[in-house]
Amino acid sequence: MSQNYSFQHFTVQFPAEYPYVAHVEINRPDKMNAFFEAMWLEMKQVFEKLSEDSNVRAIVLSGAGKAFTAGLDVKAASSGPLFSENDLDPARAATIMRRHIAEFQDCITAVERCEKPVIVAMHGFALGLAIDLSTAADIRICSRDVKFAVKEVDIGLAADIGTLSRLPKVVGNYGWVKEIALTARVFGAEEALRVGFVNSVHEDRQATINAGLKLASLTASKSPVAVQGTKEILNWSRDHSVQDGLRYTGVWNSAALQTKDVSAALLSGLQKRTPTFEKL
Amino acid sequence: MSQNYSFQHFTVQFPAEYPYVAHVEINRPDKMNAFFEAMWLEMKQVFEKLSEDSNVRAIVLSGAGKAFTAGLDVKAASSGPLFSENDLDPARAATIMRRHIAEFQDCITAVERCEKPVIVAMHGFALGLAIDLSTAADIRICSRDVKFAVKEVDIGLAADIGTLSRLPKVVGNYGWVKEIALTARVFGAEEALRVGFVNSVHEDRQATINAGLKLASLTASKSPVAVQGTKEILNWSRDHSVQDGLRYTGVWNSAALQTKDVSAALLSGLQKRTPTFEKL
Amino acid sequence: MSQNYSFQHFTVQFPAEYPYVAHVEINRPDKMNAFFEAMWLEMKQVFEKLSEDSNVRAIVLSGAGKAFTAGLDVKAASSGPLFSENDLDPARAATIMRRHIAEFQDCITAVERCEKPVIVAMHGFALGLAIDLSTAADIRICSRDVKFAVKEVDIGLAADIGTLSRLPKVVGNYGWVKEIALTARVFGAEEALRVGFVNSVHEDRQATINAGLKLASLTASKSPVAVQGTKEILNWSRDHSVQDGLRYTGVWNSAALQTKDVSAALLSGLQKRTPTFEKL
Amino acid sequence: MSQNYSFQHFTVQFPAEYPYVAHVEINRPDKMNAFFEAMWLEMKQVFEKLSEDSNVRAIVLSGAGKAFTAGLDVKAASSGPLFSENDLDPARAATIMRRHIAEFQDCITAVERCEKPVIVAMHGFALGLAIDLSTAADIRICSRDVKFAVKEVDIGLAADIGTLSRLPKVVGNYGWVKEIALTARVFGAEEALRVGFVNSVHEDRQATINAGLKLASLTASKSPVAVQGTKEILNWSRDHSVQDGLRYTGVWNSAALQTKDVSAALLSGLQKRTPTFEKL
Amino acid sequence: MSQNYSFQHFTVQFPAEYPYVAHVEINRPDKMNAFFEAMWLEMKQVFEKLSEDSNVRAIVLSGAGKAFTAGLDVKAASSGPLFSENDLDPARAATIMRRHIAEFQDCITAVERCEKPVIVAMHGFALGLAIDLSTAADIRICSRDVKFAVKEVDIGLAADIGTLSRLPKVVGNYGWVKEIALTARVFGAEEALRVGFVNSVHEDRQATINAGLKLASLTASKSPVAVQGTKEILNWSRDHSVQDGLRYTGVWNSAALQTKDVSAALLSGLQKRTPTFEKL
Amino acid sequence: MSQNYSFQHFTVQFPAEYPYVAHVEINRPDKMNAFFEAMWLEMKQVFEKLSEDSNVRAIVLSGAGKAFTAGLDVKAASSGPLFSENDLDPARAATIMRRHIAEFQDCITAVERCEKPVIVAMHGFALGLAIDLSTAADIRICSRDVKFAVKEVDIGLAADIGTLSRLPKVVGNYGWVKEIALTARVFGAEEALRVGFVNSVHEDRQATINAGLKLASLTASKSPVAVQGTKEILNWSRDHSVQDGLRYTGVWNSAALQTKDVSAALLSGLQKRTPTFEKL
């Protein structure tokens, strides 16, 4: 299967021991997995493909080498539209930037839009874009050694590809979010666990990835109708009132409950068997 | 008074030592308090009655027997509209389900709509519907032995009577909510306390109920105008912007401040007496 | 500079060792810094002035004497519109109150609207209005001895100048917020830290203020374009969906990225120098 | 069938020549169909029953006698909670009123919630409550002689059971809505047609009812899956952004498109036959 | 009374024959009432004062001389912050502009915030700012000769003080709004009447003002509790869902219904007398 | 230039006499321009390209042959996912449909997202999808002979690619929208003009296209910074409260006002010259 998933900056694997689980790895280890434009455009493709691949029910995202990602490749960016010298007036320059930011945001949002749960396994450096990216995922875990930072104010800008919109909805400690974002200070695994930014901390990179794969495998063993509905409804509810959440849920489930998975799950439960579910 | 509160599946008591406090208990202990349709319809009646009863200022909800509630009575449900064989086309079946879910949601929401604070005291098993129900309440406490789970994905469905809309607004750790909802794994009292799902943990069922009654009694000793306004405004604010929250509060209090309770409370404060407040 | 900042109930200082940092102190120590109307009207002026003062990049707010603030000066308030005897019908009285509350709320909101980050350093008593005020700020820290309470229900009213709208968005433990607001019970520094109401706890009043100044100084050392954009976008995102947050961010940064601060920051980073930024 | 529909203040008929159409008539002609509490409570029952009756696909609502309805029966209301003398303080009185208004609003909203299209056919006087009621319906038509007025300011109150929330979304002329609501002036059929408050004007009461029945019959001849989905999605879209409207529509139709009605409709179209659809 | 209302750029009169009506006139006739900064700052003061003046129940706004207003005084504006040469980088210049626009918008919004109904009587030229201003009012009327235009694109900018946010909610013809705003073409009284931008058209300036005063007088003769509640609830409902509108209305009226105006109005109705209402 | 715009189902022309105007034509005249999947996917490409093409400032969309478009090619659709026989359970079928509808909606929304104003010139038949498509545009005009219908209920489904979400926000006559959508009845040019669905009516297809080109040309002669900002802000304001609209506008214009177009426009105005603006 993996032959269809050959990308330039990402490896996508399907570990035999974890059925229905895809393992995506950012693969630019010599540059600490720093991102440039071609990478985020490709990442969008990766997650759009996984989103509709009926062989995939959960995804782990990690980084190759010493870091999850050191963030934006500033050197590469400095030759991009944000920094290029031109003689556009500021209004016209703003149009170019708005388009650029919108496209960049959309690539990050591809992770959120992906219909399957995404678990991010972080280690080493996880700076700037790493936070934007991980808050678009469903679950975050990390290794003991990780160094996190909402780094953007250190390079003179407000984070604009997701952190400022999503982090306050991921972590229920708004004062901490403000401090972290206004000072760009580094924080570690223990602090991340305490404030709820990550779900668990693991020994090292490999242990983190293994924990991610195991967790992915657990959710992948459930009905995909139930799991994908759960992700979608939780994301919708985050952005809507409780009443709108309930109504959307009712409409969603009016179709989703008409699945054979319910009886399959119930029967397996009674028979103490592991249920199997049709592809979705 | 309690003679007016005789229900089939719930007991409602008014402990003499806790004035203005009602104690509601789910009362189907031989089935682990598992819910079937008649129960949630009745529960709605219970809370609508308490909501307008001027003798009641705070409510504790607990479960009789070994469990708070094991959730939906799957056996009973399997003869209901969600599982019945019929020859309706999927669009028509969806209409039946939508109506059914909406009615079910409305019964759970009766706890949230109840004008008086509701404290849920949980022990033993608190699965599936238990989470939906408890997130519609104001405060959750539990015994040391409790076993919680957002169980729905294990029976092939996305939770649809409140958990997915309310839990992320109750607990400020979105990654944890995702994990719990996507894996259906069991979690205990300590974890529930750590993430803020419960306010406190107690020795056993009776100690939990006692703690609930005491907490209820404390809030019941305050001005009911102040307490009921506080519940309402907090619930409104959860679903609206800060500006809309402030404006709604101003309009609400333009009437509520015209109460004698303010001077009663102030005077009692000066005189070191316990104030008494007129019924509401 | 400080000569322009002479107020009656507040002192405003610019500590030489912390460039671009303003230190505002509530200055009615003989009355535990209890607020009456002239004080909140003046406070609004203070923060509106600081908001547009290009010499200021971060602000610390603390209280002189034994307390941050004991809250509303109930004695003074009891001669105000909320308690005055009159023969207005309740509808007309409600209009007076609505206007009064709206104006009062607006003074508290001046702290949130202030374009620069505001760090509140609390000690001693921080009751009622203290909570309203501190939740309108960006970061809260406190001394070990502090006594917090959402005191309003104890005087017969629902808190109406911000706590009920903002506290649930500051602290991700909704059950705790309900308990605290429905019972008016006192809580201390440790509990405040655990639930995320404060970012850190310090030895005493002076240590808290010092920590606040240091934190303010750290954020004041960053690009003011980046810092002020970060505050604004975080506040906007709190009240909007993620999609609306992303779009607003893109439009905001289409202008903000056209700053020299980005290259200044990058260059300083490469040269291991501390960058300096033009006034804003 | 109509034997199940015997009510005290409303007649419900099923005209043989208009299959699937119910005709509801307000039936208190000696009092110009003025409403008192028992009537609006009963009206809620009528529409909740029709909403789930699979023999009904469209509804016409009209008034018996000389008027559609002259509005609230002020005499009856003056003995109700809104006008009763009591010694409650204004805060407690406000609670009673809030409950009363909420219940009243809910009875009017039953018309909007009704899953089937509701066409209101108005003649004679259509004052106050008549406007609240008709804006909760889907389509309004009237006779040439009708006299409309948003009458509430004339009795000292802001309309509170729907007009002020719904009329501005029914009629796209906000200045006209303001004028009509702020002056309580009477307006007639022609003006109502011009501003879009009614869809058409007819000779007299009977002609209006006939036109309503014909229009109801036309929509009742279409697929009930399509028609009821259309009503629901239009109502949802009124209160949400276009993006939220599109997403809700997609989820709704993911079930609704799985109906046999689509092929039935297409086939009938090809064969120039009138399609028949299963009950819903 | 008018001695308290002496302003530099506005005249405020209280015509004896129209009790409780204030007539505000823009008074810079030699410049076609073109606005510069001091004028909009003063206008805010005028409407804030009228908003709380219990002698005023309705307001007419017109222009002295040949025009309602020709809009922004471009010459004056060109020496303001929007056009001044400076060496700020575009991010810093944007901050200046954002503050300037926000303040300008707030002055226009003072008309919307004013608790009393505002009727705008327009004649001659009503360009640019005239449209922004009039859409913040409640009712618009005009003379036969008036020339309207959303002029802003003709001077290279998108209208930013209200037209683009309010006009589509005033007029229910979105295509027309787009055309008018995208082309800046002039339109006249008849077209304005047809699309619902104005409520009525009158012979000339004086006839328009007279009609405005008469309409103001009519609404001023009603209960001020009812009228001011109606304005507020209509404005709230424009920006919220129907459900939020209903709830806000219920809370508002829980105080407002406790007015003596209801019985005064009812009694006067029975006695065929004109009611009088206490000040508000 | 047009060589870059060669598409299969659409022609794109740049009429020499209308600078900066693109004319897009649906080009499947032998099938009444009925749409199948490849067409809407291509249409998205067309508008995304035009959106960023700095030679284009306004767009006219029309249909080749006898009709604007007869809507969905039902025959082609019946072999698509919505109608294909399969053995998926209804939950799984719903997933396929949801994806399909979302993609289809996104292609229609490309017209709304296009940064340049889009004028739709309709003639002949404009059924079903034609309404969805035209409501995503900015301005609609038509020929005298046009036949419109929201046709979807006639084929057993609720319109799901935009009409139900956008039409009520285009036309301020909600009763008419309901009637049209619930009955699928045909309506003509005169009725469309009366309710505000179209801006103007023209003699025939060619006259309609000419009028569209002229209107496009007029807006294309204005500052593109001003015009594109106006479109964007109007679309944002449609979906947000007035306050959110004002704030977004302020942020948008903080960059947009820094354009040379303002002085270019002002100077040209003084010199009675036609201004020219740099590309955007």
PDB file of C-alpha atoms in Angstrom, chain B residues 115 117 138 219 223-237 249 252-253 256, chain C residues 150 152-154 156-160 163-165 174 177-184:
ATOM      1  CA  GLU B 115     -32.808  27.132  37.736  1.00  0.00           C
ATOM      2  CA  PRO B 117     -27.570  24.489  41.137  1.00  0.00           C
ATOM      3  CA  ASP B 138     -23.090  22.406  37.663  1.00  0.00           C
ATOM      4  CA  THR B 219     -25.047  27.554  48.337  1.00  0.00           C
ATOM      5  CA  SER B 223     -29.598  34.674  48.463  1.00  0.00           C
ATOM      6  CA  PRO B 224     -31.536  32.613  45.909  1.00  0.00           C
ATOM      7  CA  VAL B 225     -31.735  35.669  43.661  1.00  0.00           C
ATOM      8  CA  ALA B 226     -27.932  35.852  43.645  1.00  0.00           C
ATOM      9  CA  VAL B 227     -27.371  32.104  43.274  1.00  0.00           C
ATOM     10  CA  GLN B 228     -29.855  31.497  40.489  1.00  0.00           C
ATOM     11  CA  GLY B 229     -28.643  34.562  38.622  1.00  0.00           C
ATOM     12  CA  THR B 230     -25.078  33.306  38.941  1.00  0.00           C
ATOM     13  CA  LYS B 231     -25.951  29.895  37.467  1.00  0.00           C
ATOM     14  CA  GLU B 232     -27.867  31.436  34.578  1.00  0.00           C
ATOM     15  CA  ILE B 233     -25.233  34.019  33.698  1.00  0.00           C
ATOM     16  CA  LEU B 234     -22.408  31.479  33.843  1.00  0.00           C
ATOM     17  CA  ASN B 235     -24.284  29.169  31.484  1.00  0.00           C
ATOM     18  CA  TRP B 236     -25.082  32.011  29.097  1.00  0.00           C
ATOM     19  CA  SER B 237     -21.479  33.228  29.148  1.00  0.00           C
ATOM     20  CA  THR B 249     -25.512  40.309  32.797  1.00  0.00           C
ATOM     21  CA  TRP B 252     -30.347  40.526  34.112  1.00  0.00           C
ATOM     22  CA  ASN B 253     -29.086  42.413  37.111  1.00  0.00           C
ATOM     23  CA  ALA B 256     -32.166  41.272  40.127  1.00  0.00           C
TER      24      ALA B 256
ATOM     25  CA  VAL C 150     -15.842  35.644  44.207  1.00  0.00           C
ATOM     26  CA  GLU C 152     -20.747  38.716  45.278  1.00  0.00           C
ATOM     27  CA  VAL C 153     -23.343  36.100  46.253  1.00  0.00           C
ATOM     28  CA  ASP C 154     -22.519  36.918  49.857  1.00  0.00           C
ATOM     29  CA  GLY C 156     -27.009  39.127  47.525  1.00  0.00           C
ATOM     30  CA  LEU C 157     -26.047  39.646  43.931  1.00  0.00           C
ATOM     31  CA  ALA C 158     -24.604  37.896  40.905  1.00  0.00           C
ATOM     32  CA  ALA C 159     -21.201  39.322  40.006  1.00  0.00           C
ATOM     33  CA  ASP C 160     -21.884  41.717  37.160  1.00  0.00           C
ATOM     34  CA  THR C 163     -16.128  37.614  36.598  1.00  0.00           C
ATOM     35  CA  LEU C 164     -19.032  35.505  35.381  1.00  0.00           C
ATOM     36  CA  SER C 165     -18.251  36.247  31.742  1.00  0.00           C
ATOM     37  CA  TYR C 174     -15.937  24.833  34.873  1.00  0.00           C
ATOM     38  CA  VAL C 177     -15.737  28.106  38.644  1.00  0.00           C
ATOM     39  CA  LYS C 178     -19.318  27.164  39.494  1.00  0.00           C
ATOM     40  CA  GLU C 179     -18.398  26.129  43.016  1.00  0.00           C
ATOM     41  CA  ILE C 180     -16.369  29.246  43.679  1.00  0.00           C
ATOM     42  CA  ALA C 181     -19.040  31.551  42.292  1.00  0.00           C
ATOM     43  CA  LEU C 182     -22.025  29.782  43.866  1.00  0.00           C
ATOM     44  CA  THR C 183     -20.556  29.537  47.368  1.00  0.00           C
ATOM     45  CA  ALA C 184     -18.325  32.639  47.624  1.00  0.00           C
TER      46      ALA C 184
END
